[in-house]
């Protein structure tokens, strides 16, 4: 049973999300047809999004995982990022598409992009399910975006609330 906080409000239902993910998958399929594609899934928050998205992209692909830890308190990031799980697959000369759950300040993605560029991929792009534009500290180009969300703490569909609620099928926010 998912412990949904009382002050949780729906933003996007599971049906909305499924429709948007199908659109994004179709677009990515068109853009990457004939190219060696690696989906790089950033754990943990994007695991559900990535599972749905990869099945909406009807192309051969490698799927790799990285885990990043950004230091900060429970709801904000400091921009100091540590790689806690790295991929083994050499991405040199492959087309890497980073799969992220949410771009908030942009600090984590900025760090990851700088790190990945050194591995000489043929191209490096970003697909993010969510973006909180009002919180930008480091602007990051999001090549494929699911939804813009307001400046609230978002949970569900992989995004956690202190480790819980990732299995909530919808996306919502916790009212301040
Ligand atoms: P950044 O601020 O560096 O863009 O975001 C870093 C990470 O913080 C995101 O990948 C995500 O895991 C987490 N994060 C940012 N905003 C939220 C949010 O509203 N809800 C949840 N659950 N995690 C968030």
mmCIF file of N, CA and C in Angstrom, residues 3-93:
data_model
loop_
_atom_site.group_PDB
_atom_site.id
_atom_site.type_symbol
_atom_site.label_atom_id
_atom_site.label_comp_id
_atom_site.label_asym_id
_atom_site.label_seq_id
_atom_site.Cartn_x
_atom_site.Cartn_y
_atom_site.Cartn_z
ATOM 1 N N UNK A 3 1.827 4.915 0.830
ATOM 2 C CA UNK A 3 1.435 5.897 1.847
ATOM 3 C C UNK A 3 1.361 7.279 1.215
ATOM 4 N N UNK A 4 0.185 7.680 0.752
ATOM 5 C CA UNK A 4 0.031 8.979 0.087
ATOM 6 C C UNK A 4 -0.231 10.035 1.161
ATOM 7 N N UNK A 5 0.575 11.102 1.192
ATOM 8 C CA UNK A 5 0.335 12.137 2.204
ATOM 9 C C UNK A 5 -1.029 12.805 1.995
ATOM 10 N N UNK A 6 -1.651 13.277 3.081
ATOM 11 C CA UNK A 6 -2.978 13.901 2.999
ATOM 12 C C UNK A 6 -2.974 15.146 2.112
ATOM 13 N N UNK A 7 -1.829 15.859 2.109
ATOM 14 C CA UNK A 7 -1.773 17.113 1.344
ATOM 15 C C UNK A 7 -1.222 16.902 -0.077
ATOM 16 N N UNK A 8 -1.435 15.710 -0.617
ATOM 17 C CA UNK A 8 -0.994 15.386 -1.978
ATOM 18 C C UNK A 8 -2.075 15.800 -2.976
ATOM 19 N N UNK A 9 -1.664 16.428 -4.068
ATOM 20 C CA UNK A 9 -2.634 16.866 -5.094
ATOM 21 C C UNK A 9 -2.207 16.328 -6.455
ATOM 22 N N UNK A 10 -3.186 15.865 -7.209
ATOM 23 C CA UNK A 10 -2.906 15.277 -8.524
ATOM 24 C C UNK A 10 -2.462 16.348 -9.527
ATOM 25 N N UNK A 11 -1.408 16.030 -10.285
ATOM 26 C CA UNK A 11 -1.003 16.887 -11.414
ATOM 27 C C UNK A 11 -1.264 16.172 -12.741
ATOM 28 N N UNK A 12 -0.801 14.914 -12.838
ATOM 29 C CA UNK A 12 -0.985 14.149 -14.075
ATOM 30 C C UNK A 12 -1.365 12.712 -13.722
ATOM 31 N N UNK A 13 -2.475 12.264 -14.285
ATOM 32 C CA UNK A 13 -2.937 10.900 -14.015
ATOM 33 C C UNK A 13 -2.076 9.899 -14.787
ATOM 34 N N UNK A 14 -2.199 8.647 -14.403
ATOM 35 C CA UNK A 14 -1.467 7.582 -15.099
ATOM 36 C C UNK A 14 -1.825 7.572 -16.589
ATOM 37 N N UNK A 15 -3.085 7.844 -16.906
ATOM 38 C CA UNK A 15 -3.506 7.841 -18.323
ATOM 39 C C UNK A 15 -2.857 8.997 -19.085
ATOM 40 N N UNK A 16 -2.801 10.197 -18.479
ATOM 41 C CA UNK A 16 -2.112 11.350 -19.100
ATOM 42 C C UNK A 16 -0.656 11.013 -19.373
ATOM 43 N N UNK A 17 -0.034 10.422 -18.371
ATOM 44 C CA UNK A 17 1.398 10.118 -18.475
ATOM 45 C C UNK A 17 1.634 9.119 -19.609
ATOM 46 N N UNK A 18 0.787 8.088 -19.670
ATOM 47 C CA UNK A 18 0.961 7.056 -20.705
ATOM 48 C C UNK A 18 0.858 7.668 -22.101
ATOM 49 N N UNK A 19 -0.091 8.597 -22.256
ATOM 50 C CA UNK A 19 -0.278 9.247 -23.561
ATOM 51 C C UNK A 19 0.960 10.080 -23.936
ATOM 52 N N UNK A 20 1.466 10.832 -22.956
ATOM 53 C CA UNK A 20 2.625 11.692 -23.224
ATOM 54 C C UNK A 20 3.880 10.857 -23.514
ATOM 55 N N UNK A 21 4.059 9.783 -22.750
ATOM 56 C CA UNK A 21 5.239 8.927 -22.949
ATOM 57 C C UNK A 21 5.187 8.292 -24.340
ATOM 58 N N UNK A 22 4.003 7.900 -24.790
ATOM 59 C CA UNK A 22 3.877 7.316 -26.134
ATOM 60 C C UNK A 22 4.278 8.341 -27.201
ATOM 61 N N UNK A 23 3.856 9.612 -27.014
ATOM 62 C CA UNK A 23 4.235 10.669 -27.971
ATOM 63 C C UNK A 23 5.749 10.873 -27.984
ATOM 64 N N UNK A 24 6.339 10.927 -26.796
ATOM 65 C CA UNK A 24 7.785 11.142 -26.710
ATOM 66 C C UNK A 24 8.544 9.980 -27.347
ATOM 67 N N UNK A 25 8.072 8.769 -27.096
ATOM 68 C CA UNK A 25 8.721 7.586 -27.669
ATOM 69 C C UNK A 25 8.693 7.622 -29.191
ATOM 70 N N UNK A 26 7.555 8.041 -29.751
ATOM 71 C CA UNK A 26 7.421 8.097 -31.208
ATOM 72 C C UNK A 26 8.385 9.141 -31.800
ATOM 73 N N UNK A 27 8.486 10.274 -31.111
ATOM 74 C CA UNK A 27 9.404 11.335 -31.570
ATOM 75 C C UNK A 27 10.858 10.854 -31.517
ATOM 76 N N UNK A 28 11.213 10.216 -30.425
ATOM 77 C CA UNK A 28 12.591 9.720 -30.268
ATOM 78 C C UNK A 28 12.883 8.651 -31.325
ATOM 79 N N UNK A 29 11.913 7.804 -31.582
ATOM 80 C CA UNK A 29 12.083 6.774 -32.600
ATOM 81 C C UNK A 29 12.410 7.399 -33.961
ATOM 82 N N UNK A 30 11.674 8.456 -34.308
ATOM 83 C CA UNK A 30 11.918 9.134 -35.593
ATOM 84 C C UNK A 30 13.331 9.726 -35.619
ATOM 85 N N UNK A 31 13.731 10.357 -34.516
ATOM 86 C CA UNK A 31 15.009 11.076 -34.494
ATOM 87 C C UNK A 31 16.226 10.149 -34.487
ATOM 88 N N UNK A 32 16.064 8.947 -33.934
ATOM 89 C CA UNK A 32 17.221 8.054 -33.766
ATOM 90 C C UNK A 32 17.212 6.855 -34.706
ATOM 91 N N UNK A 33 16.290 6.805 -35.631
ATOM 92 C CA UNK A 33 16.241 5.653 -36.555
ATOM 93 C C UNK A 33 17.586 5.503 -37.263
ATOM 94 N N UNK A 34 18.141 4.293 -37.264
ATOM 95 C CA UNK A 34 19.402 4.022 -37.960
ATOM 96 C C UNK A 34 20.649 4.412 -37.193
ATOM 97 N N UNK A 35 20.498 4.922 -35.932
ATOM 98 C CA UNK A 35 21.669 5.336 -35.154
ATOM 99 C C UNK A 35 21.850 4.402 -33.953
ATOM 100 N N UNK A 36 23.117 4.087 -33.594
ATOM 101 C CA UNK A 36 23.314 3.269 -32.388
ATOM 102 C C UNK A 36 22.946 4.081 -31.145
ATOM 103 N N UNK A 37 21.891 3.637 -30.445
ATOM 104 C CA UNK A 37 21.314 4.426 -29.347
ATOM 105 C C UNK A 37 21.604 3.763 -28.005
ATOM 106 N N UNK A 38 22.032 4.581 -27.053
ATOM 107 C CA UNK A 38 22.143 4.132 -25.661
ATOM 108 C C UNK A 38 21.237 4.997 -24.795
ATOM 109 N N UNK A 39 20.277 4.348 -24.120
ATOM 110 C CA UNK A 39 19.471 5.076 -23.131
ATOM 111 C C UNK A 39 20.229 5.002 -21.821
ATOM 112 N N UNK A 40 20.541 6.153 -21.261
ATOM 113 C CA UNK A 40 21.259 6.194 -19.988
ATOM 114 C C UNK A 40 20.279 6.638 -18.898
ATOM 115 N N UNK A 41 19.881 5.684 -18.084
ATOM 116 C CA UNK A 41 18.845 5.913 -17.079
ATOM 117 C C UNK A 41 19.499 6.380 -15.778
ATOM 118 N N UNK A 42 19.057 7.526 -15.286
ATOM 119 C CA UNK A 42 19.616 8.058 -14.042
ATOM 120 C C UNK A 42 18.726 7.599 -12.884
ATOM 121 N N UNK A 43 19.299 6.722 -12.046
ATOM 122 C CA UNK A 43 18.553 6.156 -10.909
ATOM 123 C C UNK A 43 18.515 7.132 -9.741
ATOM 124 N N UNK A 44 17.539 7.015 -8.795
ATOM 125 C CA UNK A 44 16.502 6.025 -8.897
ATOM 126 C C UNK A 44 15.246 6.563 -9.555
ATOM 127 N N UNK A 45 15.061 7.881 -9.487
ATOM 128 C CA UNK A 45 13.760 8.485 -9.782
ATOM 129 C C UNK A 45 13.195 8.192 -11.157
ATOM 130 N N UNK A 46 14.052 7.895 -12.151
ATOM 131 C CA UNK A 46 13.539 7.755 -13.515
ATOM 132 C C UNK A 46 13.281 6.311 -13.909
ATOM 133 N N UNK A 47 13.316 5.368 -12.935
ATOM 134 C CA UNK A 47 13.249 3.954 -13.346
ATOM 135 C C UNK A 47 11.892 3.584 -13.946
ATOM 136 N N UNK A 48 10.810 4.149 -13.446
ATOM 137 C CA UNK A 48 9.488 3.804 -13.998
ATOM 138 C C UNK A 48 9.287 4.493 -15.352
ATOM 139 N N UNK A 49 9.657 5.760 -15.413
ATOM 140 C CA UNK A 49 9.581 6.490 -16.683
ATOM 141 C C UNK A 49 10.400 5.764 -17.744
ATOM 142 N N UNK A 50 11.626 5.368 -17.408
ATOM 143 C CA UNK A 50 12.507 4.707 -18.383
ATOM 144 C C UNK A 50 11.919 3.374 -18.840
ATOM 145 N N UNK A 51 11.301 2.636 -17.912
ATOM 146 C CA UNK A 51 10.717 1.333 -18.273
ATOM 147 C C UNK A 51 9.599 1.521 -19.294
ATOM 148 N N UNK A 52 8.794 2.557 -19.113
ATOM 149 C CA UNK A 52 7.715 2.817 -20.074
ATOM 150 C C UNK A 52 8.268 3.416 -21.369
ATOM 151 N N UNK A 53 9.207 4.364 -21.232
ATOM 152 C CA UNK A 53 9.721 5.054 -22.422
ATOM 153 C C UNK A 53 10.457 4.095 -23.360
ATOM 154 N N UNK A 54 11.282 3.229 -22.804
ATOM 155 C CA UNK A 54 12.080 2.355 -23.694
ATOM 156 C C UNK A 54 11.164 1.446 -24.505
ATOM 157 N N UNK A 55 10.017 1.069 -23.930
ATOM 158 C CA UNK A 55 9.086 0.210 -24.672
ATOM 159 C C UNK A 55 8.258 0.995 -25.679
ATOM 160 N N UNK A 56 8.315 2.325 -25.588
ATOM 161 C CA UNK A 56 7.626 3.171 -26.566
ATOM 162 C C UNK A 56 8.556 3.586 -27.710
ATOM 163 N N UNK A 57 9.835 3.184 -27.623
ATOM 164 C CA UNK A 57 10.807 3.497 -28.684
ATOM 165 C C UNK A 57 11.120 2.193 -29.405
ATOM 166 N N UNK A 58 10.582 2.057 -30.581
ATOM 167 C CA UNK A 58 10.711 0.786 -31.304
ATOM 168 C C UNK A 58 12.008 0.789 -32.120
ATOM 169 N N UNK A 59 13.125 0.732 -31.412
ATOM 170 C CA UNK A 59 14.452 0.726 -32.050
ATOM 171 C C UNK A 59 15.376 -0.174 -31.246
ATOM 172 N N UNK A 60 16.448 -0.716 -31.896
ATOM 173 C CA UNK A 60 17.469 -1.412 -31.109
ATOM 174 C C UNK A 60 18.166 -0.406 -30.190
ATOM 175 N N UNK A 61 18.506 -0.812 -28.989
ATOM 176 C CA UNK A 61 19.183 0.122 -28.072
ATOM 177 C C UNK A 61 19.917 -0.643 -26.974
ATOM 178 N N UNK A 62 20.931 0.015 -26.419
ATOM 179 C CA UNK A 62 21.497 -0.427 -25.151
ATOM 180 C C UNK A 62 20.811 0.381 -24.056
ATOM 181 N N UNK A 63 20.649 -0.218 -22.888
ATOM 182 C CA UNK A 63 20.119 0.523 -21.743
ATOM 183 C C UNK A 63 21.150 0.426 -20.627
ATOM 184 N N UNK A 64 21.618 1.564 -20.188
ATOM 185 C CA UNK A 64 22.629 1.629 -19.137
ATOM 186 C C UNK A 64 22.085 2.437 -17.961
ATOM 187 N N UNK A 65 22.715 2.244 -16.806
ATOM 188 C CA UNK A 65 22.241 2.913 -15.590
ATOM 189 C C UNK A 65 23.379 3.649 -14.894
ATOM 190 N N UNK A 66 23.067 4.808 -14.366
ATOM 191 C CA UNK A 66 23.978 5.499 -13.456
ATOM 192 C C UNK A 66 23.160 5.963 -12.257
ATOM 193 N N UNK A 67 23.823 6.065 -11.132
ATOM 194 C CA UNK A 67 23.166 6.641 -9.956
ATOM 195 C C UNK A 67 24.006 7.808 -9.473
ATOM 196 N N UNK A 68 23.337 8.891 -9.182
ATOM 197 C CA UNK A 68 24.012 10.100 -8.725
ATOM 198 C C UNK A 68 23.444 10.480 -7.373
ATOM 199 N N UNK A 69 24.292 10.987 -6.562
ATOM 200 C CA UNK A 69 23.823 11.483 -5.271
ATOM 201 C C UNK A 69 24.190 12.949 -5.213
ATOM 202 N N UNK A 70 23.193 13.806 -5.003
ATOM 203 C CA UNK A 70 23.538 15.221 -4.869
ATOM 204 C C UNK A 70 23.330 15.610 -3.422
ATOM 205 N N UNK A 71 24.334 16.257 -2.908
ATOM 206 C CA UNK A 71 24.293 16.613 -1.497
ATOM 207 C C UNK A 71 23.360 17.788 -1.278
ATOM 208 N N UNK A 72 22.650 17.729 -0.192
ATOM 209 C CA UNK A 72 21.729 18.806 0.158
ATOM 210 C C UNK A 72 20.803 18.297 1.222
ATOM 211 N N UNK A 73 19.737 19.057 1.530
ATOM 212 C CA UNK A 73 18.785 18.528 2.489
ATOM 213 C C UNK A 73 17.752 17.705 1.726
ATOM 214 N N UNK A 74 16.625 17.383 2.358
ATOM 215 C CA UNK A 74 15.690 16.435 1.739
ATOM 216 C C UNK A 74 15.037 16.962 0.464
ATOM 217 N N UNK A 75 14.911 18.257 0.306
ATOM 218 C CA UNK A 75 14.169 18.765 -0.844
ATOM 219 C C UNK A 75 14.992 19.675 -1.753
ATOM 220 N N UNK A 76 16.230 19.960 -1.411
ATOM 221 C CA UNK A 76 17.025 20.821 -2.296
ATOM 222 C C UNK A 76 18.386 20.177 -2.542
ATOM 223 N N UNK A 77 19.036 20.631 -3.598
ATOM 224 C CA UNK A 77 20.351 20.092 -3.930
ATOM 225 C C UNK A 77 21.390 21.198 -3.784
ATOM 226 N N UNK A 78 22.631 20.790 -3.457
ATOM 227 C CA UNK A 78 23.690 21.776 -3.267
ATOM 228 C C UNK A 78 24.483 21.976 -4.541
ATOM 229 N N UNK A 79 24.341 21.021 -5.490
ATOM 230 C CA UNK A 79 25.146 21.089 -6.711
ATOM 231 C C UNK A 79 26.407 20.267 -6.605
ATOM 232 N N UNK A 80 26.723 19.765 -5.404
ATOM 233 C CA UNK A 80 27.866 18.871 -5.249
ATOM 234 C C UNK A 80 27.365 17.453 -5.492
ATOM 235 N N UNK A 81 27.877 16.825 -6.567
ATOM 236 C CA UNK A 81 27.299 15.570 -7.039
ATOM 237 C C UNK A 81 28.345 14.465 -6.971
ATOM 238 N N UNK A 82 27.900 13.278 -6.542
ATOM 239 C CA UNK A 82 28.779 12.109 -6.492
ATOM 240 C C UNK A 82 28.158 11.019 -7.356
ATOM 241 N N UNK A 83 28.988 10.350 -8.182
ATOM 242 C CA UNK A 83 28.498 9.195 -8.958
ATOM 243 C C UNK A 83 28.596 7.978 -8.048
ATOM 244 N N UNK A 84 27.450 7.388 -7.697
ATOM 245 C CA UNK A 84 27.462 6.226 -6.796
ATOM 246 C C UNK A 84 27.365 4.909 -7.567
ATOM 247 N N UNK A 85 26.939 4.984 -8.828
ATOM 248 C CA UNK A 85 26.944 3.798 -9.709
ATOM 249 C C UNK A 85 27.279 4.289 -11.105
ATOM 250 N N UNK A 86 28.307 3.704 -11.695
ATOM 251 C CA UNK A 86 28.697 4.143 -13.040
ATOM 252 C C UNK A 86 28.386 3.023 -14.038
ATOM 253 N N UNK A 87 28.275 3.378 -15.319
ATOM 254 C CA UNK A 87 28.010 2.352 -16.326
ATOM 255 C C UNK A 87 29.327 1.739 -16.790
ATOM 256 N N UNK A 88 29.234 0.509 -17.263
ATOM 257 C CA UNK A 88 30.438 -0.171 -17.738
ATOM 258 C C UNK A 88 30.583 -0.058 -19.246
ATOM 259 N N UNK A 89 29.449 0.159 -19.924
ATOM 260 C CA UNK A 89 29.436 0.163 -21.387
ATOM 261 C C UNK A 89 30.177 1.393 -21.913
ATOM 262 N N UNK A 90 31.116 1.224 -22.867
ATOM 263 C CA UNK A 90 31.796 2.402 -23.414
ATOM 264 C C UNK A 90 30.859 3.131 -24.393
ATOM 265 N N UNK A 91 30.573 4.373 -24.130
ATOM 266 C CA UNK A 91 29.595 5.091 -24.961
ATOM 267 C C UNK A 91 30.248 5.860 -26.101
ATOM 268 N N UNK A 92 31.557 5.743 -26.240
ATOM 269 C CA UNK A 92 32.260 6.445 -27.312
ATOM 270 C C UNK A 92 31.619 6.070 -28.659
ATOM 271 N N UNK A 93 31.318 7.099 -29.435
ATOM 272 C CA UNK A 93 30.726 6.950 -30.775
ATOM 273 C C UNK A 93 29.295 6.404 -30.787
#
